[in-house]
Tab-separated table of C-alpha atoms in Angstrom:
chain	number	residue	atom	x	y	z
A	1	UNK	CA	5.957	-0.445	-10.058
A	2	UNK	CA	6.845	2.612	-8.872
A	3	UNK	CA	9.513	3.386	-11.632
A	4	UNK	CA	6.694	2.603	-14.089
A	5	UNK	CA	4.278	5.235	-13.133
A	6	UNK	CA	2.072	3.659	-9.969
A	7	UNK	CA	1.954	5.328	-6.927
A	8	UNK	CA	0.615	4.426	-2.996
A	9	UNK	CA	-2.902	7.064	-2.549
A	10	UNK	CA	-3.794	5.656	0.566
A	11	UNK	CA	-3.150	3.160	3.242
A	12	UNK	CA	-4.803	2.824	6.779
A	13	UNK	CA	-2.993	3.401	10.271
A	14	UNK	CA	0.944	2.693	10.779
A	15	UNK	CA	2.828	1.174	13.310
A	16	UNK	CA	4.855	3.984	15.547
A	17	UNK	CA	7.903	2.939	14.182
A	18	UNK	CA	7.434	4.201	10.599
A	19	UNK	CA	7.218	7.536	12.957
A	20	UNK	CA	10.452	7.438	14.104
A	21	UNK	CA	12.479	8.963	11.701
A	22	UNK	CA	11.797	12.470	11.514
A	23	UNK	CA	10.403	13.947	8.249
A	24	UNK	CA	10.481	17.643	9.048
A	25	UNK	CA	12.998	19.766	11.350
A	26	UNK	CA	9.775	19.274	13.935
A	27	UNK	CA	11.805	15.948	14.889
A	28	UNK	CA	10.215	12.810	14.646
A	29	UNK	CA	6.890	13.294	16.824
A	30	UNK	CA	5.555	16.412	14.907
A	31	UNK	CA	1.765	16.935	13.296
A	32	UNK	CA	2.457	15.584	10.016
A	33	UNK	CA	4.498	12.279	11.125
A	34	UNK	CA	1.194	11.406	13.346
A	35	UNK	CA	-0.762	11.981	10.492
A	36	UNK	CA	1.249	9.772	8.017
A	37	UNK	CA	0.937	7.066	11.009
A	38	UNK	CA	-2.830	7.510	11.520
A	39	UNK	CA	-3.426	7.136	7.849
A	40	UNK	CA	-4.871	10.358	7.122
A	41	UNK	CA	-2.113	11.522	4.596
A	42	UNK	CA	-0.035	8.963	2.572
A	43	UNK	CA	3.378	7.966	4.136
A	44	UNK	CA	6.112	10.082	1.994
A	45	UNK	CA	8.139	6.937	2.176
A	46	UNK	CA	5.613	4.623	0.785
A	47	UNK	CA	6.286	4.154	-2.721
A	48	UNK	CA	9.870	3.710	-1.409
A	49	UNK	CA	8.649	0.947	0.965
A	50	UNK	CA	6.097	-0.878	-1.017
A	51	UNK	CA	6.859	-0.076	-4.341
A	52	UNK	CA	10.620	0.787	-5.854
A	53	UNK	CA	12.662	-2.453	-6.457
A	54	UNK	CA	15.917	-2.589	-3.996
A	55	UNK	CA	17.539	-4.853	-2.128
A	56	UNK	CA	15.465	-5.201	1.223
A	57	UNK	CA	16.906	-4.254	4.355
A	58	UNK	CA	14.937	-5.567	7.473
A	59	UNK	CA	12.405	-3.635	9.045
A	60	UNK	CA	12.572	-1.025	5.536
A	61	UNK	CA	8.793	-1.551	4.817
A	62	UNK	CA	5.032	-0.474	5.163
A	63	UNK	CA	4.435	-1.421	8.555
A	64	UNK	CA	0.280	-1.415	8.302
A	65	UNK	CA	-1.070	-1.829	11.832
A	66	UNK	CA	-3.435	-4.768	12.400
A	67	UNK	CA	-6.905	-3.909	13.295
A	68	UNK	CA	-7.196	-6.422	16.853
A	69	UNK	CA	-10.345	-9.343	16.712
A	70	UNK	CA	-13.574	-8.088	16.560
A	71	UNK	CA	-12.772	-4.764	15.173
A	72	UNK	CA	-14.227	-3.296	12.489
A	73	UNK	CA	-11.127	-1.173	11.053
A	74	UNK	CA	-9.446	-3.005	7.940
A	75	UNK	CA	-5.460	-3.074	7.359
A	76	UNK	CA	-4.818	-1.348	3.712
A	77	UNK	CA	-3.141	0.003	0.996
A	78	UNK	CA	-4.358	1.735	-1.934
A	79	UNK	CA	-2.096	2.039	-5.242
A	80	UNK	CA	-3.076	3.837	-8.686
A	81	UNK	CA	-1.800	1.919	-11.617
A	82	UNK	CA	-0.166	3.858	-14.390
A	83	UNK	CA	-2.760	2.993	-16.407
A	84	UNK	CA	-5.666	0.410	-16.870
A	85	UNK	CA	-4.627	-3.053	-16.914
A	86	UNK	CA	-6.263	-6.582	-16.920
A	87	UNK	CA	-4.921	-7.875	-13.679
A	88	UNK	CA	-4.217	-11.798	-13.678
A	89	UNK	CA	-1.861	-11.644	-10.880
A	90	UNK	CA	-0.519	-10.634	-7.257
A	91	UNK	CA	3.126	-10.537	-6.200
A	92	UNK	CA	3.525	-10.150	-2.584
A	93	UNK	CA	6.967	-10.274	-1.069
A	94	UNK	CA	9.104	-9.920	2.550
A	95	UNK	CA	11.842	-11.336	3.522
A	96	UNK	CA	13.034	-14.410	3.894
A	97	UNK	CA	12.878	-16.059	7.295
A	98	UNK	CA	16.577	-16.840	8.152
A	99	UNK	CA	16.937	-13.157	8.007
A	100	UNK	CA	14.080	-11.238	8.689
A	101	UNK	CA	14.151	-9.828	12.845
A	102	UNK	CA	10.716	-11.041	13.539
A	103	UNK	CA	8.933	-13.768	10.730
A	104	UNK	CA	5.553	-13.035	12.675
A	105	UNK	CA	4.980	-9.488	11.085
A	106	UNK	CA	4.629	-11.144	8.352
A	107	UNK	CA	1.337	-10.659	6.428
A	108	UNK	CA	-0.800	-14.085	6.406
A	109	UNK	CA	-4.099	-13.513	5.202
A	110	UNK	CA	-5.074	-10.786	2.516
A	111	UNK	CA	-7.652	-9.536	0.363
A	112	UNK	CA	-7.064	-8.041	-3.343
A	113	UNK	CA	-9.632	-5.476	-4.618
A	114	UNK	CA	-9.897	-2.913	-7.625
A	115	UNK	CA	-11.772	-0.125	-9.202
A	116	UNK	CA	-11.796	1.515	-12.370
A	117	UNK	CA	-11.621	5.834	-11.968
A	118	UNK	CA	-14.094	7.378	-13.387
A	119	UNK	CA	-10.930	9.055	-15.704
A	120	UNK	CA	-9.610	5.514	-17.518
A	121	UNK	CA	-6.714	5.416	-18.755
A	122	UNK	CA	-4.253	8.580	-17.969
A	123	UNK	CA	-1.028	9.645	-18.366
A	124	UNK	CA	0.681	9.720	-14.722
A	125	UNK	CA	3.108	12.043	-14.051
A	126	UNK	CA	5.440	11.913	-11.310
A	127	UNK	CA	5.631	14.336	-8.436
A	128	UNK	CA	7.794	14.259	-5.888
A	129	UNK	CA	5.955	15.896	-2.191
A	130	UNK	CA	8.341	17.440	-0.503
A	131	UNK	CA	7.410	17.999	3.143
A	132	UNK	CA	8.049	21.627	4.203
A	133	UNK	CA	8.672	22.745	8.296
A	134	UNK	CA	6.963	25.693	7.454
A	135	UNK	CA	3.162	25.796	8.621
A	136	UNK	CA	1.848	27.178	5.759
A	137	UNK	CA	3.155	24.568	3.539
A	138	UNK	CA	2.233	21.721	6.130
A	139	UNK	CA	-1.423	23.170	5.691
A	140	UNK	CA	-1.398	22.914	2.450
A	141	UNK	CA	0.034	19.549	2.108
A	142	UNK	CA	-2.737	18.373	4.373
A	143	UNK	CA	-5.541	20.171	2.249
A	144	UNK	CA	-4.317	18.702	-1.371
A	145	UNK	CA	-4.255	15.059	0.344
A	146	UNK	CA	-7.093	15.539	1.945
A	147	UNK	CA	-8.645	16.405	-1.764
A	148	UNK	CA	-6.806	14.023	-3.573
A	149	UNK	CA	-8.023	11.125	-1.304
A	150	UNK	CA	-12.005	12.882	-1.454
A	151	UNK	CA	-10.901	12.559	-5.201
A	152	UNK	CA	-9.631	9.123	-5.555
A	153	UNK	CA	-13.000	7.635	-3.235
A	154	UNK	CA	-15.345	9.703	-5.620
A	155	UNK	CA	-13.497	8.485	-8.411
A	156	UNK	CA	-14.906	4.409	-7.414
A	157	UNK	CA	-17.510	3.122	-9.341
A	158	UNK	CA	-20.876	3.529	-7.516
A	159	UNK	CA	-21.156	-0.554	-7.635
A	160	UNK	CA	-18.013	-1.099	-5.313
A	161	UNK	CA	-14.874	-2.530	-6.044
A	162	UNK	CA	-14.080	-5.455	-7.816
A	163	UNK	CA	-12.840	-8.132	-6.106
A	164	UNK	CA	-9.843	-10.037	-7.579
A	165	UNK	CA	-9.426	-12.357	-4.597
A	166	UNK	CA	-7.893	-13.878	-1.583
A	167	UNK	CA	-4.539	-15.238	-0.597
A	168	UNK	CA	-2.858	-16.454	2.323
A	169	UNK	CA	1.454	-15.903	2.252
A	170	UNK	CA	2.672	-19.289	3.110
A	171	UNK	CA	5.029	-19.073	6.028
A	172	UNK	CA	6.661	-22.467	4.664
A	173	UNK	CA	6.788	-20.799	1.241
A	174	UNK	CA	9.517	-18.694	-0.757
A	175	UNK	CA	10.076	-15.129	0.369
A	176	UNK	CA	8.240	-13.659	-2.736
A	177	UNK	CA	4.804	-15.285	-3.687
A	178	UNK	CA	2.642	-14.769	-6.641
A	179	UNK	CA	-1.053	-15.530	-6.615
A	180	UNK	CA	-2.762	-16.264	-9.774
A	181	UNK	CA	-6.438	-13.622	-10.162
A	182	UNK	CA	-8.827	-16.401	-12.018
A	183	UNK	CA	-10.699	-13.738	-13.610
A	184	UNK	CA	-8.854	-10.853	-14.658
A	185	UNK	CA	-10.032	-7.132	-14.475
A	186	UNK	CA	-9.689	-4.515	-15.680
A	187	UNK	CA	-8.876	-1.923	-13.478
A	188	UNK	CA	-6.342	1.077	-12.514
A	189	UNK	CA	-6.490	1.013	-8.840
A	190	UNK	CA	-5.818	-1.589	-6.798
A	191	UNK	CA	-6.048	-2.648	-2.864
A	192	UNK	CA	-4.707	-4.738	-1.238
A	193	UNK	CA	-5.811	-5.549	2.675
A	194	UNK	CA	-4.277	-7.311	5.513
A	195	UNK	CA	-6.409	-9.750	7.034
A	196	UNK	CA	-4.036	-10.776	9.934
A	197	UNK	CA	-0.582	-11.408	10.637
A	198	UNK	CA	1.585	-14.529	10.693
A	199	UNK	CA	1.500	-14.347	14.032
A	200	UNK	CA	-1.299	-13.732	16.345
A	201	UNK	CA	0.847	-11.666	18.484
A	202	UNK	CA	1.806	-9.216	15.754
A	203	UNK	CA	0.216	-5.686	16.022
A	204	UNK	CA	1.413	-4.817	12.196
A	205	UNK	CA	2.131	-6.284	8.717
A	206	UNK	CA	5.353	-5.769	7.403
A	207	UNK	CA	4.683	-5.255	3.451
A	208	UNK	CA	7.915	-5.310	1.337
A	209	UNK	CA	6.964	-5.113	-1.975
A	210	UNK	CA	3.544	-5.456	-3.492
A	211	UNK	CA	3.415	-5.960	-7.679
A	212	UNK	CA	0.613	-5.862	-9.892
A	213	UNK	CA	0.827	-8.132	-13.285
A	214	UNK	CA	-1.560	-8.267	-16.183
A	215	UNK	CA	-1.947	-6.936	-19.857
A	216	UNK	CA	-1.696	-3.633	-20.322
A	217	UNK	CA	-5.217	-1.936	-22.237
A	218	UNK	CA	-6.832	1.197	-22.911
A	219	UNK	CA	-10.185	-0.429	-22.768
A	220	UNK	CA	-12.694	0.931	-19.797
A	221	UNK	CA	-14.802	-2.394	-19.599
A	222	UNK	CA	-14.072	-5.462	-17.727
A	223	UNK	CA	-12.824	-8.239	-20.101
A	224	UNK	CA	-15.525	-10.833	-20.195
């Protein structure tokens, strides 16, 4: 997806390990890795994670951090679409069990919603965010995500999002899963949330790749 144009905009907290690699010459526990874990600027490695076909390696993914039982904090990740699309399906994949380190980070139950911006259909460019050492540059990296995330929530129609449905990854199934949306929408954002784990234990959901299928359309109403 990401090739094509889509891109991650948000995702909730991360699991300390996506911290662990150091981003800046900080080192690996500097101000704008904690912020990429707590969810409060999109993960520079995300699209890589989540979005760029490549042969998984285990433990290379989005690592969302599962809210515990009774909480009220939800287990996401946002991704604008290239451009609007009637969305009839959901391709979730990890790895498969004889070789993935730990089967039980696996995501279980999820939840698919979309939107439609407020902008339609648009021509997405990439950009490549570099992450700078300097201060002044991580300041203003934190003030343009910080107004492109204001941005993208404004941008949600005032009724909600759409739902598209819910799935549950069979453990028993094959490593990639599609799940079949019995109404398609139209929509250009999409977002997808992590129940719970495969395990009860698990304190994160490993997310490989997540793909978004449908028909392509300029259109800016639901199909009906």
């Amino acid at each position: 997806m990401a090739p094509g144009g889509a891109t991650v905009v948000a995702h909730s907290a991360l699991h300390p390990r996506a911290c662990a690699k150091p981003i800046t010459s900080f080192g690996a526990w500097n101000p704008v890795n904690m912020l990429n874990c707590l969810g409060w600027i999109t993960h520079p490695q995300a699209n890589d994670w989540l979005l760029t076909p490549r042969m998984e390696t285990p433990g290379d993914c989005l690592p969302l951090r599962v809210p515990r039982a009774g909480s009220n904090a939800t287990a996401f990740v946002d991704v604008r679409l290239r451009e609007p699309v009637a969305v009839n399906a959901i391709t979730i994949e990890h790895l498969p069990r004889r070789v993935a380190f730990h089967f039980g980070t696996a995501p279980r139950d999820i939840d698919v919603q979309g939107w439609l911006s407020a902008q339609g259909a648009f021509a997405n460019a990439k950009k490549t965010e570099k992450q700078s050492s300097s201060l002044s540059s991580w300041l203003s990296s934190l003030f343009t995500s910080s107004m492109n995330r204001a941005a993208e929530d404004a941008a949600e129609p005032a009724s909600g999002r759409i739902a598209l449905g819910s799935f549950s990854y069979e453990r028993s199934g094959r490593a990639v899963q599609t799940f079949s949306v019995s109404r398609p929408r139209v929509v250009d954002h999409v977002r997808l949330s992590v129940i719970n784990a495969q395990s009860q234990d698990a304190t994160y959901a490993c997310l490989y790749r997540l793909r978004v299928h449908g028909k392509q359309t300029s259109a800016l109403a639901d199909l009906d």
